[in-house]
Short mmCIF file of C-alpha atoms in Angstrom, two decimals:
data_model
loop_
_atom_site.label_atom_id
_atom_site.label_comp_id
_atom_site.label_asym_id
_atom_site.label_seq_id
_atom_site.Cartn_x
_atom_site.Cartn_y
_atom_site.Cartn_z
CA UNK S 18 -17.90 1.82 -34.66
CA UNK S 19 -20.13 -0.94 -34.32
CA UNK S 20 -18.25 -4.25 -34.77
CA UNK S 21 -21.12 -6.52 -34.79
CA UNK S 22 -24.70 -6.71 -33.27
CA UNK S 23 -25.82 -8.24 -29.82
CA UNK S 24 -25.87 -12.27 -30.15
CA UNK S 25 -25.80 -13.23 -26.83
CA UNK S 26 -26.51 -11.93 -23.21
CA UNK S 27 -25.68 -13.65 -19.49
CA UNK S 28 -26.31 -12.46 -16.50
CA UNK S 29 -24.81 -15.08 -13.82
CA UNK S 30 -25.14 -15.01 -10.06
CA UNK S 31 -21.57 -15.84 -8.89
CA UNK S 32 -20.94 -16.26 -4.99
CA UNK S 33 -18.15 -17.22 -2.93
CA UNK S 34 -18.38 -18.27 0.41
CA UNK S 35 -15.91 -15.83 2.12
CA UNK S 36 -17.95 -16.03 5.24
CA UNK S 37 -16.46 -19.37 6.07
CA UNK S 38 -12.75 -17.83 7.02
CA UNK S 39 -14.45 -14.57 7.91
CA UNK S 40 -13.27 -12.95 4.96
CA UNK S 41 -14.86 -9.26 4.31
CA UNK S 42 -16.38 -9.37 7.73
CA UNK S 43 -16.77 -5.55 9.45
CA UNK S 44 -18.96 -4.24 11.97
CA UNK S 45 -22.26 -4.01 9.83
CA UNK S 46 -21.51 -7.39 7.70
CA UNK S 47 -20.58 -10.16 10.00
CA UNK S 48 -20.59 -12.85 7.53
CA UNK S 49 -20.62 -11.81 4.12
CA UNK S 50 -20.31 -13.87 0.75
CA UNK S 51 -18.39 -11.68 -1.23
CA UNK S 52 -20.86 -12.13 -4.74
CA UNK S 53 -20.99 -10.75 -8.39
CA UNK S 54 -23.37 -10.22 -10.78
CA UNK S 55 -21.47 -11.26 -13.96
CA UNK S 56 -22.58 -9.99 -17.42
CA UNK S 57 -21.22 -10.69 -20.54
CA UNK S 58 -22.30 -9.86 -24.06
CA UNK S 59 -21.21 -11.34 -27.12
CA UNK S 60 -21.62 -9.92 -30.40
CA UNK S 61 -22.07 -11.85 -33.79
CA UNK S 62 -18.32 -9.85 -35.30
CA UNK S 63 -16.17 -12.48 -36.39
CA UNK S 64 -13.51 -11.82 -33.76
CA UNK S 65 -15.76 -12.87 -31.12
CA UNK S 66 -15.84 -9.61 -29.47
CA UNK S 67 -17.02 -9.73 -26.11
CA UNK S 68 -17.87 -7.62 -23.23
CA UNK S 69 -17.79 -8.47 -19.42
CA UNK S 70 -19.25 -6.28 -16.50
CA UNK S 71 -19.51 -6.94 -12.75
CA UNK S 72 -21.65 -5.68 -10.43
CA UNK S 73 -19.93 -6.54 -6.60
CA UNK S 74 -22.45 -7.77 -3.66
CA UNK S 75 -22.25 -9.26 -0.50
CA UNK S 76 -24.34 -12.34 -1.45
CA UNK S 77 -27.91 -11.44 -1.25
CA UNK S 78 -27.70 -8.55 -3.27
CA UNK S 79 -27.31 -10.75 -6.47
CA UNK S 80 -31.19 -11.53 -6.14
CA UNK S 81 -31.79 -7.77 -7.12
CA UNK S 82 -34.93 -8.00 -5.40
CA UNK S 83 -36.05 -4.44 -6.70
CA UNK S 84 -39.15 -4.31 -4.51
CA UNK S 85 -36.99 -4.13 -1.57
CA UNK S 86 -34.01 -2.15 -3.10
CA UNK S 87 -32.79 0.56 -0.72
CA UNK S 88 -35.28 -0.78 2.31
CA UNK S 89 -33.01 -3.66 3.53
CA UNK S 90 -32.21 -3.21 7.59
CA UNK S 91 -29.16 -1.68 7.46
CA UNK S 92 -27.83 -4.50 10.39
CA UNK S 93 -28.60 -7.16 7.39
CA UNK S 94 -25.28 -8.76 6.23
CA UNK S 95 -25.59 -8.76 2.70
CA UNK S 96 -28.78 -6.66 2.17
CA UNK S 97 -29.78 -5.50 -1.41
CA UNK S 98 -29.11 -1.88 0.03
CA UNK S 99 -25.15 -2.91 1.03
CA UNK S 100 -24.69 -4.24 -2.36
CA UNK S 101 -26.47 -3.41 -5.61
CA UNK S 102 -24.69 -1.27 -7.97
CA UNK S 103 -27.08 -1.05 -11.15
CA UNK S 104 -27.04 2.21 -11.30
CA UNK S 105 -27.27 4.15 -15.01
CA UNK S 106 -25.85 7.20 -15.77
CA UNK S 107 -27.95 10.12 -15.13
CA UNK S 108 -28.21 12.62 -17.76
CA UNK S 109 -28.18 16.63 -17.93
CA UNK S 110 -24.77 18.33 -17.50
CA UNK S 111 -21.88 17.55 -15.70
CA UNK S 112 -21.51 18.94 -11.87
CA UNK S 113 -18.11 20.79 -13.33
CA UNK S 114 -18.53 22.65 -16.54
CA UNK S 115 -17.21 21.42 -19.23
CA UNK S 116 -14.33 23.82 -19.52
CA UNK S 117 -13.18 23.03 -16.16
CA UNK S 118 -12.82 19.80 -17.08
CA UNK S 119 -10.83 20.73 -20.14
CA UNK S 120 -8.53 22.64 -18.02
CA UNK S 121 -7.55 20.32 -15.56
CA UNK S 122 -7.03 17.67 -18.34
CA UNK S 123 -4.95 20.23 -20.13
CA UNK S 124 -2.78 20.68 -17.07
CA UNK S 125 -2.47 17.17 -16.77
CA UNK S 126 -0.77 16.91 -19.68
CA UNK S 127 2.40 18.78 -18.66
CA UNK S 128 4.86 15.83 -17.23
CA UNK S 129 2.40 13.08 -18.15
CA UNK S 130 5.08 10.98 -20.28
CA UNK S 131 7.26 11.23 -17.33
CA UNK S 132 4.29 10.09 -14.69
CA UNK S 133 3.50 6.96 -17.25
CA UNK S 134 7.24 6.00 -16.84
CA UNK S 135 7.17 6.19 -13.36
CA UNK S 136 4.10 4.11 -12.84
CA UNK S 137 5.26 1.25 -15.36
CA UNK S 138 8.64 1.31 -13.00
CA UNK S 139 7.23 1.44 -9.71
CA UNK S 140 3.29 1.27 -9.98
CA UNK S 141 0.57 2.78 -7.75
CA UNK S 142 0.78 3.00 -3.86
CA UNK S 143 -1.74 0.50 -2.16
CA UNK S 144 -2.76 -0.46 1.31
CA UNK S 145 -4.13 -3.87 2.51
CA UNK S 146 -7.09 -4.29 4.20
CA UNK S 147 -6.59 -7.88 4.23
CA UNK S 148 -4.70 -8.16 7.72
CA UNK S 149 -7.44 -7.05 10.21
CA UNK S 150 -11.27 -7.97 9.22
CA UNK S 151 -13.20 -7.79 12.20
CA UNK S 152 -14.08 -11.54 12.04
CA UNK S 153 -10.19 -12.75 12.16
CA UNK S 154 -8.75 -14.05 15.89
CA UNK S 155 -5.82 -12.45 17.51
CA UNK S 156 -3.70 -15.03 16.29
CA UNK S 157 -4.87 -14.51 12.25
CA UNK S 158 -4.25 -10.65 12.74
CA UNK S 159 -0.91 -11.05 14.04
CA UNK S 160 0.31 -13.97 11.36
CA UNK S 161 -1.52 -11.58 8.45
CA UNK S 162 0.31 -8.75 9.60
CA UNK S 163 3.73 -10.43 10.06
CA UNK S 164 3.33 -11.65 6.65
CA UNK S 165 2.69 -8.13 4.90
CA UNK S 166 5.41 -6.53 6.76
CA UNK S 167 7.67 -9.19 4.86
CA UNK S 168 5.85 -8.54 2.03
CA UNK S 169 6.67 -5.30 2.41
CA UNK S 170 3.40 -3.09 3.17
CA UNK S 171 3.25 -0.29 4.87
CA UNK S 172 -0.12 0.64 5.14
CA UNK S 173 -2.83 -1.23 6.97
CA UNK S 174 -6.50 -0.99 7.43
CA UNK S 175 -8.54 -2.66 10.74
CA UNK S 176 -12.00 -2.69 11.05
CA UNK S 177 -13.48 -1.40 13.53
CA UNK S 178 -16.82 -0.13 15.19
CA UNK S 179 -18.65 -3.41 16.71
CA UNK S 180 -17.26 -2.99 20.55
CA UNK S 181 -14.87 -0.29 21.80
CA UNK S 182 -12.73 -2.24 23.95
CA UNK S 183 -12.42 -5.11 21.41
CA UNK S 184 -11.37 -2.19 18.94
CA UNK S 185 -8.62 -0.92 21.48
CA UNK S 186 -7.07 -4.45 21.81
CA UNK S 187 -6.85 -5.15 18.15
CA UNK S 188 -5.72 -1.64 17.38
CA UNK S 189 -2.91 -2.44 20.15
CA UNK S 190 -2.09 -5.48 18.43
CA UNK S 191 -1.84 -4.04 14.83
CA UNK S 192 0.33 -0.86 16.12
CA UNK S 193 2.41 -2.58 18.11
CA UNK S 194 3.82 -4.74 15.05
CA UNK S 195 3.65 -2.10 12.53
CA UNK S 196 5.41 0.41 14.49
CA UNK S 197 4.91 3.85 14.74
CA UNK S 198 5.95 4.99 11.58
CA UNK S 199 3.89 2.94 9.27
CA UNK S 200 0.03 4.45 8.41
CA UNK S 201 -2.74 3.02 10.10
CA UNK S 202 -6.48 3.73 8.94
CA UNK S 203 -9.65 2.89 10.62
CA UNK S 204 -13.22 1.90 8.94
CA UNK S 205 -16.19 1.88 10.60
CA UNK S 206 -18.73 0.32 7.89
CA UNK S 207 -21.50 3.16 8.78
CA UNK S 208 -21.98 1.58 12.12
CA UNK S 209 -22.29 4.88 14.59
CA UNK S 210 -24.31 7.61 14.80
CA UNK S 211 -22.57 11.51 14.43
CA UNK S 212 -21.95 12.00 18.56
CA UNK S 213 -20.81 8.10 18.79
CA UNK S 214 -18.35 8.34 15.91
CA UNK S 215 -16.94 11.32 17.78
CA UNK S 216 -16.73 9.88 21.38
CA UNK S 217 -15.63 6.46 19.85
CA UNK S 218 -12.54 8.09 17.62
CA UNK S 219 -11.60 10.09 20.78
CA UNK S 220 -10.73 6.79 22.37
CA UNK S 221 -9.00 5.35 19.46
CA UNK S 222 -7.18 8.73 18.38
CA UNK S 223 -3.93 7.73 20.78
CA UNK S 224 -3.06 4.68 17.68
CA UNK S 225 -2.66 7.98 15.26
CA UNK S 226 -5.31 6.56 12.61
CA UNK S 227 -4.54 8.54 9.19
CA UNK S 228 -8.39 8.34 8.72
CA UNK S 229 -11.80 6.90 9.94
CA UNK S 230 -13.54 5.32 6.79
CA UNK S 231 -17.63 5.35 6.75
CA UNK S 232 -17.83 6.86 10.75
CA UNK S 233 -21.81 7.00 9.85
CA UNK S 234 -24.46 6.51 7.00
CA UNK S 235 -22.80 7.19 3.78
CA UNK S 236 -26.24 9.44 2.78
CA UNK S 237 -25.61 11.69 6.21
CA UNK S 238 -23.67 14.74 4.54
CA UNK S 239 -23.96 16.99 7.20
CA UNK S 240 -23.19 14.51 9.50
CA UNK S 241 -19.63 13.90 8.00
CA UNK S 242 -19.16 17.28 8.11
CA UNK S 243 -20.12 17.66 11.62
CA UNK S 244 -17.61 14.28 12.52
CA UNK S 245 -14.89 15.88 10.01
CA UNK S 246 -14.68 19.24 11.94
CA UNK S 247 -14.68 17.34 15.56
CA UNK S 248 -11.91 15.34 14.51
CA UNK S 249 -9.61 17.71 12.84
CA UNK S 250 -7.99 18.73 16.02
CA UNK S 251 -7.04 14.87 16.67
CA UNK S 252 -5.48 14.86 13.28
CA UNK S 253 -7.85 12.12 11.99
CA UNK S 254 -9.29 12.76 8.72
CA UNK S 255 -12.62 11.30 7.21
CA UNK S 256 -12.24 8.88 4.45
CA UNK S 257 -16.13 7.93 2.54
CA UNK S 258 -17.68 7.10 -0.70
CA UNK S 259 -17.66 3.57 -1.61
CA UNK S 260 -21.63 3.63 -1.44
CA UNK S 261 -22.28 6.87 -3.12
CA UNK S 262 -23.92 5.97 -6.43
CA UNK S 263 -23.36 9.13 -8.30
CA UNK S 264 -21.18 12.32 -8.77
CA UNK S 265 -23.87 14.45 -6.78
CA UNK S 266 -23.66 13.17 -3.69
CA UNK S 267 -19.61 13.55 -4.36
CA UNK S 268 -20.21 16.85 -5.17
CA UNK S 269 -22.34 17.36 -1.98
CA UNK S 270 -19.50 16.09 0.37
CA UNK S 271 -16.71 18.07 -1.15
CA UNK S 272 -18.48 21.59 -0.84
CA UNK S 273 -19.78 20.50 2.63
CA UNK S 274 -16.02 19.78 3.56
CA UNK S 275 -17.15 16.25 4.92
CA UNK S 276 -13.96 14.38 3.68
CA UNK S 277 -10.80 14.42 3.62
CA UNK S 278 -10.39 11.47 0.95
CA UNK S 279 -12.62 10.65 -1.21
CA UNK S 280 -13.47 6.63 -2.15
CA UNK S 281 -14.48 6.07 -5.41
CA UNK S 282 -16.03 2.75 -5.99
CA UNK S 283 -15.58 1.45 -9.60
CA UNK S 284 -18.88 -0.40 -9.52
CA UNK S 285 -21.38 1.78 -7.67
CA UNK S 286 -20.56 4.68 -10.19
CA UNK S 287 -22.76 4.59 -13.19
CA UNK S 288 -19.92 3.83 -15.66
CA UNK S 289 -16.57 4.65 -16.31
CA UNK S 290 -17.52 8.57 -17.23
CA UNK S 291 -19.25 9.11 -13.78
CA UNK S 292 -16.20 8.05 -12.41
CA UNK S 293 -14.05 10.44 -14.39
CA UNK S 294 -16.43 13.37 -13.22
CA UNK S 295 -15.88 12.62 -9.25
CA UNK S 296 -11.97 12.43 -10.46
CA UNK S 297 -12.23 15.75 -11.71
CA UNK S 298 -14.15 17.36 -9.00
CA UNK S 299 -11.56 15.72 -6.61
CA UNK S 300 -9.20 17.45 -8.44
CA UNK S 301 -10.80 20.58 -8.27
CA UNK S 302 -10.96 20.47 -4.67
CA UNK S 303 -7.85 19.29 -4.44
CA UNK S 304 -8.98 16.05 -2.08
CA UNK S 305 -6.85 12.93 -2.98
CA UNK S 306 -8.46 10.03 -4.02
CA UNK S 307 -7.87 6.21 -2.34
CA UNK S 308 -10.74 4.10 -3.97
CA UNK S 309 -12.57 1.51 -2.22
CA UNK S 310 -11.46 -2.12 -3.63
CA UNK S 311 -12.80 -4.45 -1.43
CA UNK S 312 -14.65 -7.20 -3.31
CA UNK S 313 -15.11 -9.37 -6.03
CA UNK S 314 -12.98 -7.95 -8.90
CA UNK S 315 -12.94 -4.35 -7.58
CA UNK S 316 -9.09 -4.00 -7.68
CA UNK S 317 -8.87 -5.21 -11.42
CA UNK S 318 -11.57 -2.52 -12.14
CA UNK S 319 -10.24 0.55 -10.46
CA UNK S 320 -6.43 0.30 -11.06
CA UNK S 321 -7.21 1.61 -14.52
CA UNK S 322 -8.90 4.64 -13.16
CA UNK S 323 -6.30 5.41 -10.40
CA UNK S 324 -3.79 5.27 -12.88
CA UNK S 325 -5.53 7.32 -15.13
CA UNK S 326 -6.01 9.72 -12.18
CA UNK S 327 -2.45 9.98 -11.39
CA UNK S 328 -1.28 10.45 -14.84
CA UNK S 329 -3.93 12.65 -16.49
CA UNK S 330 -5.61 14.45 -13.75
CA UNK S 331 -3.92 15.04 -9.97
CA UNK S 332 -0.09 14.50 -10.90
CA UNK S 333 0.19 13.53 -7.67
CA UNK S 334 0.65 10.77 -4.93
CA UNK S 335 0.34 12.68 -1.93
CA UNK S 336 -2.06 11.19 0.56
CA UNK S 337 -2.96 8.97 -2.34
CA UNK S 338 -3.48 4.78 -1.86
CA UNK S 339 -5.65 2.31 -3.28
CA UNK S 340 -6.94 -0.46 -1.45
CA UNK S 341 -6.05 -3.69 -2.00
CA UNK S 342 -7.36 -7.24 -0.79
CA UNK S 343 -5.65 -10.28 -1.35
CA UNK S 344 -8.76 -12.41 -2.31
CA UNK S 345 -10.59 -14.03 -4.90
CA UNK S 346 -7.83 -12.41 -7.76
CA UNK S 347 -7.18 -16.07 -9.00
CA UNK S 348 -10.88 -16.27 -10.56
CA UNK S 349 -10.05 -13.56 -13.29
CA UNK S 350 -8.31 -13.95 -16.32
CA UNK S 351 -6.04 -10.81 -16.05
CA UNK S 352 -5.68 -10.74 -12.31
CA UNK S 353 -4.55 -7.53 -10.52
CA UNK S 354 -0.35 -7.29 -10.37
CA UNK S 355 0.67 -6.27 -6.70
CA UNK S 356 4.56 -5.61 -6.45
CA UNK S 357 6.44 -3.76 -3.68
CA UNK S 358 3.00 -2.98 -2.14
CA UNK S 359 1.84 -0.89 -5.30
CA UNK S 360 -0.60 -1.69 -8.34
CA UNK S 361 1.43 -2.21 -11.54
CA UNK S 362 0.15 -0.84 -14.40
CA UNK S 363 -2.47 -3.76 -16.55
CA UNK S 364 -1.02 -4.46 -19.60
CA UNK S 365 -3.60 -6.78 -20.96
CA UNK S 366 -6.53 -5.48 -23.52
CA UNK S 367 -10.00 -4.49 -21.98
CA UNK S 368 -11.07 -3.59 -18.40
CA UNK S 369 -9.76 -6.74 -16.46
CA UNK S 370 -13.33 -7.97 -15.94
CA UNK S 371 -13.38 -11.34 -17.36
CA UNK S 372 -13.54 -14.30 -15.04
CA UNK S 373 -12.64 -17.82 -15.81
CA UNK S 374 -15.61 -19.78 -17.05
CA UNK S 375 -14.24 -22.48 -14.78
CA UNK S 376 -14.65 -20.51 -11.59
CA UNK S 377 -17.86 -19.07 -12.83
CA UNK S 378 -19.66 -22.80 -13.21
CA UNK S 379 -18.25 -23.82 -9.93
CA UNK S 380 -19.55 -21.25 -7.91
CA UNK S 381 -22.69 -20.25 -9.80
CA UNK S 382 -25.41 -19.78 -6.87
CA UNK S 383 -27.05 -22.19 -5.96
CA UNK S 384 -26.33 -24.66 -9.01
CA UNK S 385 -22.47 -24.71 -9.12
CA UNK S 386 -20.42 -27.32 -7.44
CA UNK S 387 -19.66 -25.38 -4.54
CA UNK S 388 -22.50 -24.11 -3.46
CA UNK S 389 -24.31 -27.64 -3.78
CA UNK S 390 -21.81 -29.22 -1.62
CA UNK S 391 -22.07 -26.44 1.06
CA UNK S 392 -26.23 -26.25 0.75
CA UNK S 393 -26.02 -30.09 1.00
CA UNK S 394 -24.25 -29.89 4.17
CA UNK S 395 -25.96 -27.31 5.56
CA UNK S 396 -29.35 -29.48 5.34
CA UNK S 397 -27.70 -32.23 6.61
#
């Protein structure tokens, strides 16, 4: 039932200068500013109901220059290709037959109450990417890794792909710190071609990574399949999906056996329904879902999907974990809650997308207080 008519719609370009500290830096994006196209829809309902939505970008993506959409150079840090997620839901029949999806959800009813209690008590397992951005110095990496270990983190991801010897040194540092028993993942952010990915990971295999994330272009499904086949003997899985914008691409990745870990992105896919279609397909193929959540509000959004996946769809935590980055949560009205390196179920109503108005005003580009100062300093 519609509770009111739309009375106001606002779209604001909100950017955070994360590039100043090297936060979010990787082999493809050396100086990203984590940003969001922040949309608020208000209604004339007496209860003041409103809806808030976010599309995560890397700065320039929020300009939404449609004439260049999809044609930015892959190495252009923050180009629209690397951030715009304003993709509508595709029409037509779902990739899974309705009966198949219904069957999965029916089976998910078994033990559902017990899994709900487990989530409320223990939360959903997470891994951290915050320790090892590519732009961090060795000292920063060591400091953040030591603190993460004190805080109970057991799963770590390191950015790789720009320089092999540099990767070897940094991976050695982090593996020495976390020890052989803790989980290490690697992320190349699309940097390599297929032969290069296989050769590079053969050199990094000694650090025992669970997976290599986005080893090549996210559009190259058969390339991922070839890399996957080559790395199986090394015990390294393929993780990808954060750039996939619809369920059809995921269907092809699954059918081609091109990944061992599926990474939905709550903003990239069009709507909750599109994400749920992918969760159902992942269950059908028995591939664990380990969401991407490095960005503005992505942790807040994806927590709802991943907890639902465990309770109602996958019913398993084997090889499953959700990414966590310790950046920008203070700007949200209902920030994600992490305890014992796990996502605790949100108890506030809604989808956790509402940002604090003070934060939006300060970081609105280019007229917010933060950007006025930074841009003035650049001119001088």
